[in-house]
Amino acid sequence: MISPRLSASLALCLSALWQLPTTAQEITHEQVTDFASLEKLAAQLALKPYEAPNQKLDPFFEGLKYDGHRKIRFLREKALFADLGDVYRLEFFHPGWMFKKPVQFFSTGVDKSAGVPFDQKFFDYQDLPVPEKLTPPAGYAGFRVLAPDSMMKKPFEFMVFMGASYFRAVTTELGYGISARGVAVNTIGGKPEEFPDFTHFWFQPPKPGDKFFKILALLNGPSITGAYQFDVMPGKTTETLIKATLHLRNKVEMLGIAPFSSMFWFGENSHPKPYDFRPEVHDSDGLQIEIEGGPAIWRPLDVSRDLRLSILETDKLKGFGLAERDRDFNNFQDLEAVYHRRPAVWVEPRTGFGKGSVVLVELSTGEETWDNIVAMWKPAELPATPQEPLKVEYRLAWLEEHLPGLLGKVISTRRGFVMDSDDHLYVVDFSKGALAPDKPADWVPDIEVIISNGDAKVLDKRVMYNHETKGWRAFFKIDVPEKTNLIEMTCDLKDGDKAISERWMYQWRR
């Protein structure tokens, strides 16, 4: 569940398989030229026992550590499609260190796809003492996608696929942060988590002027296979249009659709804070959810000693995502990690998102190099057999911010004890949002605070105009009995019965 940056997939034990016959006419990897043919390959693979990728490398590459592996550089002039002009190009990563699984690549044609074999001449090994005679890897470890040079007037890497089904993207203004992945299996539910792999990729040769670059990927794991199509386009918002057809070869406890992971160590709402010179350390500071017809929800991230699990059920999901709303360098003070310039992600469902739940998992962590936050969509029902496909389509945007329409958005969350008391004080800042034009100058919204889980009492609540942010500051006090260990609470700003803000939603743990 907790995963390192660009994490490799883990070795997994196989569970019992449904015994089912294979298809009569099988399609080969070379016969995959489009999404329809890839769907056929994934469907026939689901009827076969799982075969784990061979991770055996030559002893020299097997023994590479972090410093040695990072010295190996792909030669830019060897990029796939570099001979096609000012187009999208691909550079590959060398296997080694923690990335040992070989991945196979193909360039698609009209009737057949051509393999892209590993070539040692495509790399600069610098001062590494590479033996003259060694066994080359069976494939590459992953790849990066470069935009046409005309876009940024220089080479611009905007997306990376590497390790299991993980991929990350940047925008023209924001750097790497959140990691997405193809699917999540048994992240919660009691069974060991599985990390299926993208084992094969197919690339459609690009043409000058193409807005999107098309990527096909085959997913394979102990309990699942899948066909994926990614249409990607970089920009101030980097677009990723995804469609997938999934087959369960085994029953699973949980399947997560459009999952992504991030890091939250401590923020403005964390108590106690680590002994660190930086005020905050995180890639994301909140989960954002929109439900058709309302509400729009902002759930500040937080961690404690125990796992935090939040599940919001709905059959009217408009979208969800993780965001880094705090863009003030003074709140981070990190010149190297530049946490205030990490992208947000926003998932916009297209098809296949019916009844289900947005799931948020927050794990404790003692440092900043591990992704300890996971968000995903969990379907309420799953296919019963491998022959029943689960089809989904969604837009995954990497961006500065997804705004909650005309509603006031949550800007910050702070908490502490009331002076000379053990009552809890919460201070939540909202932006002003769009108000009716007839409001008097001294008007302030109503505040509604609800305790929905746990024994606690709201003692006081009020709203003030915040002259510094030009928005609203909500205050409320909570009396938490000694016996209470968990509270779920919400706060809304209202104009009568009408919500004028996002719904602030928070989980408190002792």
Coordinates of C-alpha atoms in Angstrom, one line a residue:
M1 CA 0.0 0.0 0.0
I2 CA 2.8 2.4 0.9
S3 CA 5.0 2.9 -2.2
P4 CA 8.3 4.6 -2.9
R5 CA 8.7 7.1 -5.6
L6 CA 8.8 5.4 -9.0
S7 CA 8.3 2.3 -7.0
A8 CA 8.9 -1.1 -8.6
S9 CA 6.2 -3.8 -8.4
L10 CA 6.5 -6.4 -5.7
A11 CA 6.9 -10.1 -5.9
L12 CA 3.5 -11.7 -5.3
C13 CA 2.2 -15.1 -4.3
L14 CA -0.3 -16.7 -6.6
S15 CA -3.7 -17.6 -5.5
A16 CA -6.0 -20.3 -6.9
L17 CA -7.2 -19.6 -10.4
W18 CA -10.6 -20.3 -12.0
Q19 CA -10.1 -23.2 -14.4
L20 CA -11.3 -22.0 -17.7
P21 CA -10.5 -22.9 -21.3
T22 CA -8.4 -20.6 -23.5
T23 CA -9.7 -19.1 -26.7
A24 CA -9.4 -21.0 -30.0
Q25 CA -7.8 -18.3 -32.1
E26 CA -5.2 -16.4 -30.1
I27 CA -3.8 -13.0 -31.0
T28 CA 0.0 -12.3 -30.6
H29 CA 1.6 -9.2 -29.4
E30 CA 2.8 -8.4 -32.9
Q31 CA -0.8 -8.5 -34.1
V32 CA -1.9 -5.7 -31.7
T33 CA -2.3 -2.5 -33.7
D34 CA -5.2 -0.7 -32.0
F35 CA -7.2 -0.8 -28.8
A36 CA -9.7 -3.4 -30.1
S37 CA -6.9 -5.9 -30.9
L38 CA -5.4 -5.2 -27.5
E39 CA -8.7 -5.9 -25.8
K40 CA -8.7 -9.3 -27.4
L41 CA -5.2 -10.0 -26.1
A42 CA -6.1 -9.0 -22.6
A43 CA -9.3 -11.2 -22.7
Q44 CA -7.5 -14.3 -23.8
L45 CA -4.7 -13.7 -21.2
A46 CA -7.3 -13.6 -18.4
L47 CA -8.2 -17.2 -19.2
K48 CA -4.6 -18.4 -18.6
P49 CA -2.7 -18.9 -15.4
Y50 CA -0.6 -15.9 -14.4
E51 CA 3.1 -16.0 -15.3
A52 CA 5.3 -13.5 -13.4
P53 CA 7.8 -11.5 -15.4
N54 CA 11.3 -12.8 -15.4
Q55 CA 13.4 -10.4 -13.3
K56 CA 16.8 -12.1 -13.8
L57 CA 19.4 -9.7 -15.1
D58 CA 23.1 -10.1 -15.9
P59 CA 25.0 -10.1 -12.5
F60 CA 26.5 -6.6 -13.4
F61 CA 23.2 -5.0 -13.9
E62 CA 21.6 -7.0 -11.1
G63 CA 24.2 -5.6 -8.6
L64 CA 23.7 -1.9 -9.6
K65 CA 22.9 0.4 -6.7
Y66 CA 21.1 3.8 -6.8
D67 CA 24.3 5.8 -7.6
G68 CA 25.4 3.4 -10.4
H69 CA 22.0 3.1 -12.0
R70 CA 21.5 6.8 -12.2
K71 CA 24.7 7.2 -14.1
I72 CA 23.3 5.4 -17.1
R73 CA 21.9 7.9 -19.6
F74 CA 19.8 7.3 -22.7
L75 CA 21.3 9.0 -25.7
R76 CA 18.9 11.7 -26.8
E77 CA 19.6 11.2 -30.6
K78 CA 18.5 7.5 -30.2
A79 CA 15.0 8.4 -29.1
L80 CA 12.2 6.4 -30.8
F81 CA 10.6 8.5 -33.5
A82 CA 13.5 11.1 -33.5
D83 CA 13.7 10.6 -37.3
L84 CA 10.1 11.7 -37.9
G85 CA 10.7 15.5 -37.4
D86 CA 9.3 17.8 -34.8
V87 CA 7.1 15.1 -33.1
Y88 CA 6.6 13.3 -29.8
R89 CA 9.6 11.1 -28.9
L90 CA 10.4 8.3 -26.5
E91 CA 13.5 7.7 -24.4
F92 CA 13.9 4.4 -22.5
F93 CA 15.2 3.6 -19.0
H94 CA 17.8 0.9 -18.4
P95 CA 17.0 -2.1 -16.1
G96 CA 18.8 -2.3 -12.9
W97 CA 18.8 -1.3 -9.2
M98 CA 15.1 -1.7 -8.1
F99 CA 13.8 -1.7 -11.7
K100 CA 14.5 -5.3 -12.8
K101 CA 11.4 -6.3 -14.7
P102 CA 11.8 -6.1 -18.5
V103 CA 9.1 -4.3 -20.4
Q104 CA 8.4 -4.9 -24.1
F105 CA 7.7 -2.2 -26.6
F106 CA 6.2 -2.1 -30.1
S107 CA 5.7 0.5 -32.8
T108 CA 2.3 -0.1 -34.4
G109 CA 1.7 -0.5 -38.1
V110 CA -1.4 -1.0 -40.3
D111 CA -1.5 -4.8 -40.0
K112 CA 1.4 -5.6 -37.7
S113 CA 3.5 -4.1 -34.9
A114 CA 7.3 -4.1 -34.9
G115 CA 9.2 -4.8 -31.7
V116 CA 11.6 -2.3 -30.2
P117 CA 14.4 -4.4 -28.8
F118 CA 16.9 -3.5 -26.1
D119 CA 20.1 -1.9 -27.6
Q120 CA 23.1 -1.3 -25.3
K121 CA 24.4 1.3 -27.9
F122 CA 21.5 3.6 -27.0
F123 CA 23.1 4.3 -23.5
D124 CA 26.0 6.3 -22.1
Y125 CA 27.4 4.3 -19.2
Q126 CA 29.8 7.1 -18.3
D127 CA 32.5 5.7 -15.9
L128 CA 30.7 2.5 -15.0
P129 CA 33.0 -0.6 -15.5
V130 CA 30.6 -2.4 -17.9
P131 CA 32.0 -5.9 -18.8
E132 CA 32.7 -6.5 -22.5
K133 CA 30.7 -9.7 -22.4
L134 CA 27.4 -9.7 -20.6
T135 CA 23.8 -10.9 -21.2
P136 CA 21.7 -7.9 -22.3
P137 CA 18.4 -7.3 -20.6
A138 CA 15.3 -8.7 -22.3
G139 CA 13.7 -5.3 -22.5
Y140 CA 13.8 -1.8 -21.1
A141 CA 12.6 -0.8 -17.6
G142 CA 10.3 2.0 -18.6
F143 CA 10.1 5.2 -20.7
R144 CA 9.7 8.9 -20.8
V145 CA 7.6 10.9 -23.3
L146 CA 9.1 14.1 -24.8
A147 CA 6.9 16.8 -26.4
P148 CA 7.7 18.2 -29.8
D149 CA 10.7 20.6 -29.4
S150 CA 8.6 23.5 -30.9
M151 CA 6.3 23.5 -27.8
M152 CA 8.9 24.7 -25.3
K153 CA 11.7 25.6 -27.7
K154 CA 13.7 22.8 -26.1
P155 CA 13.4 19.1 -25.2
F156 CA 10.6 18.8 -22.7
E157 CA 9.9 15.6 -20.8
F158 CA 6.3 15.6 -19.5
M159 CA 5.4 12.0 -18.7
V160 CA 7.1 8.8 -17.3
F161 CA 5.9 5.2 -17.1
M162 CA 8.1 3.1 -14.8
G163 CA 7.5 0.4 -12.2
A164 CA 4.4 -1.8 -12.0
S165 CA 1.6 0.3 -13.5
Y166 CA 2.8 3.6 -12.2
F167 CA 3.0 6.8 -14.3
R168 CA 3.6 10.5 -13.5
A169 CA 3.3 13.7 -15.4
V170 CA 4.3 17.4 -15.2
T171 CA 2.8 20.5 -16.8
T172 CA 4.6 23.3 -18.5
E173 CA 4.7 25.1 -15.1
L174 CA 4.7 22.4 -12.4
G175 CA 7.1 19.6 -11.6
Y176 CA 6.7 15.9 -10.7
G177 CA 4.8 15.0 -7.6
I178 CA 1.7 12.7 -7.5
S179 CA 2.0 9.2 -9.0
A180 CA -0.9 7.7 -10.9
R181 CA -1.2 4.0 -11.7
G182 CA -3.4 1.8 -13.9
V183 CA -5.3 0.0 -11.2
A184 CA -5.1 -0.8 -7.4
V185 CA -5.8 -4.3 -6.2
N186 CA -6.5 -5.2 -2.5
T187 CA -5.2 -1.9 -1.2
I188 CA -7.7 -2.3 1.6
G189 CA -9.8 -5.4 2.6
G190 CA -7.4 -7.6 4.4
K191 CA -5.7 -9.5 1.6
P192 CA -2.1 -8.8 0.5
E193 CA -2.0 -5.9 -2.0
E194 CA -1.1 -6.8 -5.6
F195 CA 0.8 -4.6 -8.0
P196 CA 0.0 -5.6 -11.5
D197 CA 2.5 -4.6 -14.2
F198 CA 2.2 -2.8 -17.6
T199 CA 4.2 -5.5 -19.3
H200 CA 3.9 -4.4 -23.0
F201 CA 3.4 -1.0 -24.7
W202 CA 2.5 -0.1 -28.2
F203 CA 3.1 3.4 -29.7
Q204 CA 1.4 4.9 -32.7
P205 CA 4.1 6.7 -34.8
P206 CA 3.4 10.4 -34.4
K207 CA 3.1 13.0 -37.1
P208 CA 4.1 16.7 -37.1
G209 CA 1.2 18.7 -35.7
D210 CA -0.4 15.9 -33.7
K211 CA -2.0 17.3 -30.5
F212 CA -2.2 14.0 -28.7
F213 CA 0.2 11.0 -28.5
K214 CA -1.4 7.6 -28.3
I215 CA -0.1 4.8 -26.0
L216 CA -1.5 1.3 -25.7
A217 CA -0.6 -0.8 -22.6
L218 CA -1.2 -4.4 -21.5
L219 CA -1.8 -4.9 -17.8
N220 CA -1.1 -8.3 -16.2
G221 CA -1.1 -9.4 -12.6
P222 CA -2.0 -12.4 -10.5
S223 CA -5.7 -11.5 -10.3
I224 CA -6.2 -9.1 -13.3
T225 CA -5.5 -8.3 -16.9
G226 CA -6.3 -5.2 -18.8
A227 CA -6.1 -3.3 -22.0
Y228 CA -5.4 0.5 -21.7
Q229 CA -5.3 3.4 -24.1
F230 CA -3.7 6.7 -23.1
D231 CA -4.0 9.8 -25.2
V232 CA -1.7 12.4 -23.7
M233 CA -1.1 16.0 -24.4
P234 CA 1.2 18.3 -22.4
G235 CA 0.4 21.9 -21.5
K236 CA -0.4 24.2 -18.6
T237 CA -2.9 21.4 -18.0
T238 CA -1.5 18.1 -19.1
E239 CA -4.3 16.0 -20.4
T240 CA -4.5 12.2 -20.1
L241 CA -7.5 10.6 -21.7
I242 CA -7.7 7.0 -20.5
K243 CA -9.9 4.1 -21.4
A244 CA -9.5 0.6 -20.0
T245 CA -11.1 -2.9 -20.3
L246 CA -10.3 -5.1 -17.3
H247 CA -10.8 -8.8 -16.7
L248 CA -10.5 -10.4 -13.2
R249 CA -8.9 -13.9 -13.5
N250 CA -9.3 -14.1 -9.6
K251 CA -11.8 -12.7 -7.2
V252 CA -10.4 -9.7 -5.3
E253 CA -11.3 -8.0 -2.1
M254 CA -11.0 -4.5 -3.6
L255 CA -10.4 -3.0 -7.1
G256 CA -9.4 0.7 -7.3
I257 CA -10.1 2.6 -10.5
A258 CA -8.1 5.7 -11.4
P259 CA -5.8 5.3 -8.4
F260 CA -3.0 7.7 -7.5
S261 CA -0.7 8.2 -4.6
S262 CA 1.0 11.2 -3.0
M263 CA 3.1 12.2 0.0
F264 CA 1.9 14.0 3.1
W265 CA 4.3 14.2 6.1
F266 CA 3.1 17.3 7.9
G267 CA 1.2 20.5 7.2
E268 CA -0.4 23.5 8.9
N269 CA -2.9 21.2 10.7
S270 CA -0.4 18.6 12.0
H271 CA 0.2 18.2 15.7
P272 CA 2.9 17.5 16.8
K273 CA 5.1 18.6 14.0
P274 CA 8.5 16.8 13.3
Y275 CA 11.6 18.7 14.3
D276 CA 12.2 20.1 10.9
F277 CA 13.2 23.6 9.6
R278 CA 10.4 23.6 7.1
P279 CA 6.8 24.6 8.1
E280 CA 5.2 22.0 5.9
V281 CA 6.3 19.0 3.8
H282 CA 3.8 17.5 1.4
D283 CA 3.0 16.9 -2.3
S284 CA -0.7 17.3 -1.7
D285 CA -2.7 18.9 1.1
G286 CA -6.3 17.7 0.4
L287 CA -8.7 15.4 -1.3
Q288 CA -11.3 17.2 -3.5
I289 CA -14.6 15.6 -4.5
E290 CA -17.6 16.8 -6.5
I291 CA -21.0 15.1 -6.4
E292 CA -23.6 15.9 -9.1
G293 CA -26.1 18.2 -7.5
G294 CA -23.7 18.8 -4.6
P295 CA -21.9 18.9 -2.4
A296 CA -18.4 19.9 -3.4
I297 CA -16.0 18.6 -0.7
W298 CA -12.6 19.4 0.5
R299 CA -11.0 16.9 2.8
P300 CA -7.7 18.2 4.3
L301 CA -5.0 15.4 4.5
D302 CA -3.6 14.4 7.9
V303 CA -1.7 11.5 9.3
S304 CA -1.5 10.0 12.8
R305 CA -0.1 6.8 14.4
D306 CA -2.9 4.6 12.9
L307 CA -4.1 4.2 9.4
R308 CA -6.9 6.5 8.4
L309 CA -9.5 5.2 6.0
S310 CA -12.3 7.4 4.5
I311 CA -15.0 6.1 2.2
L312 CA -17.6 8.3 0.5
E313 CA -20.3 6.4 -1.3
T314 CA -22.1 7.9 -4.2
D315 CA -23.6 7.0 -7.6
K316 CA -23.4 10.6 -8.9
L317 CA -19.6 11.3 -9.0
K318 CA -18.6 14.3 -11.0
G319 CA -14.9 14.1 -10.2
F320 CA -12.2 13.7 -7.6
G321 CA -8.6 14.4 -7.1
L322 CA -5.7 15.2 -4.8
A323 CA -4.4 18.8 -4.8
E324 CA -1.6 21.0 -3.5
R325 CA -3.6 24.2 -2.9
D326 CA -0.9 25.9 -0.9
R327 CA 1.3 27.6 -3.4
D328 CA 3.2 30.0 -1.0
F329 CA 6.9 29.2 -0.8
N330 CA 7.0 30.8 2.7
N331 CA 4.9 27.9 3.9
F332 CA 7.5 25.3 2.7
Q333 CA 10.9 26.9 2.6
D334 CA 12.3 24.1 0.4
L335 CA 14.5 25.3 -2.5
E336 CA 15.3 21.8 -3.7
A337 CA 12.0 19.8 -3.5
V338 CA 9.9 22.9 -4.4
Y339 CA 6.8 21.4 -2.8
H340 CA 4.8 24.5 -3.5
R341 CA 5.0 23.7 -7.3
R342 CA 3.7 20.2 -7.4
P343 CA 0.7 19.5 -9.7
A344 CA -2.8 18.6 -8.6
V345 CA -4.7 15.8 -10.3
W346 CA -8.3 15.7 -11.2
V347 CA -10.3 12.6 -12.4
E348 CA -13.3 13.3 -14.6
P349 CA -15.4 10.2 -15.1
R350 CA -16.7 9.5 -18.6
T351 CA -18.1 6.0 -18.6
G352 CA -18.1 3.0 -16.1
F353 CA -18.3 5.0 -12.9
G354 CA -21.7 4.0 -11.5
K355 CA -22.5 3.1 -7.9
G356 CA -19.3 3.1 -5.8
S357 CA -17.1 5.0 -3.4
V358 CA -14.2 7.5 -3.4
V359 CA -11.6 5.9 -1.1
L360 CA -8.9 7.8 0.8
V361 CA -6.1 5.9 2.6
E362 CA -3.7 7.9 4.8
L363 CA -0.8 6.1 6.3
S364 CA 1.6 7.3 9.0
T365 CA 5.1 8.1 7.8
G366 CA 8.3 9.4 9.4
E367 CA 9.9 11.0 6.4
E368 CA 9.2 12.4 2.9
T369 CA 10.5 9.8 0.4
W370 CA 7.5 7.5 0.6
D371 CA 4.0 7.9 -0.9
N372 CA 1.7 7.4 2.0
I373 CA -1.6 8.8 0.6
V374 CA -3.8 6.8 -1.8
A375 CA -7.0 7.9 -3.4
M376 CA -9.1 5.9 -5.9
W377 CA -12.6 5.0 -7.1
K378 CA -14.0 1.7 -5.8
P379 CA -16.8 0.2 -7.9
A380 CA -19.7 -1.3 -5.7
E381 CA -19.9 -4.4 -7.9
L382 CA -17.2 -6.3 -9.8
P383 CA -17.5 -8.9 -12.6
A384 CA -18.0 -12.5 -11.4
T385 CA -15.9 -14.2 -14.1
P386 CA -13.0 -13.4 -16.4
Q387 CA -15.3 -13.3 -19.4
E388 CA -17.2 -10.3 -18.0
P389 CA -15.2 -7.1 -18.8
L390 CA -15.2 -4.0 -16.7
K391 CA -14.9 -1.0 -19.0
V392 CA -14.1 2.5 -17.8
E393 CA -13.2 5.8 -19.4
Y394 CA -12.0 8.9 -17.7
R395 CA -10.0 12.1 -18.1
L396 CA -7.0 12.5 -15.8
A397 CA -5.8 16.1 -15.7
W398 CA -2.5 17.3 -14.2
L399 CA -3.0 20.9 -13.4
E400 CA -2.5 23.9 -11.0
E401 CA -6.0 23.7 -9.5
H402 CA -9.5 22.4 -10.2
L403 CA -11.8 25.2 -9.0
P404 CA -15.1 24.4 -7.3
G405 CA -17.2 26.6 -9.5
L406 CA -18.6 29.7 -7.9
L407 CA -18.3 28.2 -4.3
G408 CA -15.9 29.6 -1.8
K409 CA -13.0 27.1 -1.6
V410 CA -11.1 26.0 1.5
I411 CA -7.8 27.8 1.7
S412 CA -6.4 26.5 5.0
T413 CA -7.1 24.4 8.0
R414 CA -5.6 25.0 11.5
R415 CA -6.4 23.5 14.8
G416 CA -5.3 23.6 18.4
F417 CA -6.6 23.7 22.0
V418 CA -8.7 26.6 23.4
M419 CA -6.6 28.6 25.8
D420 CA -6.7 27.2 29.3
S421 CA -8.9 24.3 28.2
D422 CA -8.8 20.9 26.6
D423 CA -11.5 21.8 24.1
H424 CA -10.4 21.7 20.5
L425 CA -10.4 24.8 18.3
Y426 CA -10.7 24.7 14.5
V427 CA -9.9 27.7 12.3
V428 CA -10.8 27.2 8.6
D429 CA -10.3 29.9 6.0
F430 CA -12.5 30.0 2.9
S431 CA -12.2 32.2 -0.2
K432 CA -15.2 34.6 -0.6
G433 CA -16.8 32.9 -3.6
A434 CA -19.6 34.4 -5.7
L435 CA -22.3 36.1 -3.6
A436 CA -25.6 37.7 -4.4
P437 CA -25.0 41.4 -5.3
D438 CA -27.5 42.8 -2.7
K439 CA -25.5 41.8 0.4
P440 CA -24.8 44.6 2.9
A441 CA -21.2 45.4 3.6
D442 CA -21.2 43.8 7.0
W443 CA -22.9 40.6 5.9
V444 CA -21.3 37.3 6.9
P445 CA -22.5 33.8 6.1
D446 CA -24.1 31.3 8.4
I447 CA -22.0 28.4 9.6
E448 CA -23.1 24.8 9.9
V449 CA -20.9 22.3 11.8
I450 CA -22.0 18.7 12.0
I451 CA -20.4 15.8 14.0
S452 CA -21.4 12.7 12.0
N453 CA -19.4 10.0 13.7
G454 CA -18.1 9.9 17.3
D455 CA -19.3 11.3 20.6
A456 CA -18.4 15.0 20.7
K457 CA -20.2 18.4 21.1
V458 CA -20.0 21.6 19.2
L459 CA -19.6 24.4 21.8
D460 CA -19.3 27.5 19.7
K461 CA -19.2 28.5 16.0
R462 CA -18.9 31.8 14.2
V463 CA -17.7 33.4 11.0
M464 CA -15.6 36.6 10.4
Y465 CA -14.5 38.4 7.3
N466 CA -10.8 37.9 6.8
H467 CA -9.3 41.2 5.6
E468 CA -6.0 39.5 4.7
T469 CA -7.5 36.9 2.3
K470 CA -10.6 38.8 1.4
G471 CA -12.6 35.7 2.3
W472 CA -14.2 34.1 5.3
R473 CA -12.7 32.6 8.5
A474 CA -14.8 30.0 10.3
F475 CA -14.1 29.3 14.0
F476 CA -15.6 26.4 16.0
K477 CA -14.9 24.7 19.3
I478 CA -15.4 20.9 19.9
D479 CA -15.7 19.2 23.3
V480 CA -14.3 15.7 22.8
P481 CA -14.9 13.2 25.7
E482 CA -12.0 11.2 27.0
K483 CA -13.6 8.0 25.7
T484 CA -13.8 9.2 22.1
N485 CA -11.0 8.2 19.7
L486 CA -12.5 9.1 16.3
I487 CA -14.6 12.0 15.0
E488 CA -15.9 12.8 11.5
M489 CA -17.1 16.4 11.1
T490 CA -18.1 18.8 8.4
C491 CA -18.4 22.6 8.1
D492 CA -20.4 24.5 5.5
L493 CA -20.8 28.2 4.9
K494 CA -24.4 29.1 3.9
D495 CA -26.6 31.9 2.8
G496 CA -29.9 30.6 4.4
D497 CA -30.4 27.1 3.0
K498 CA -28.0 27.7 0.1
A499 CA -24.4 26.5 0.4
I500 CA -21.9 29.1 -0.7
S501 CA -18.7 27.2 0.1
E502 CA -17.2 23.8 -0.4
R503 CA -18.0 21.3 2.4
W504 CA -15.0 21.1 4.7
M505 CA -14.7 17.5 5.9
Y506 CA -12.3 16.3 8.5
Q507 CA -11.4 13.2 10.4
W508 CA -9.9 13.6 13.9
R509 CA -8.1 10.8 15.7
R510 CA -6.8 10.8 19.2

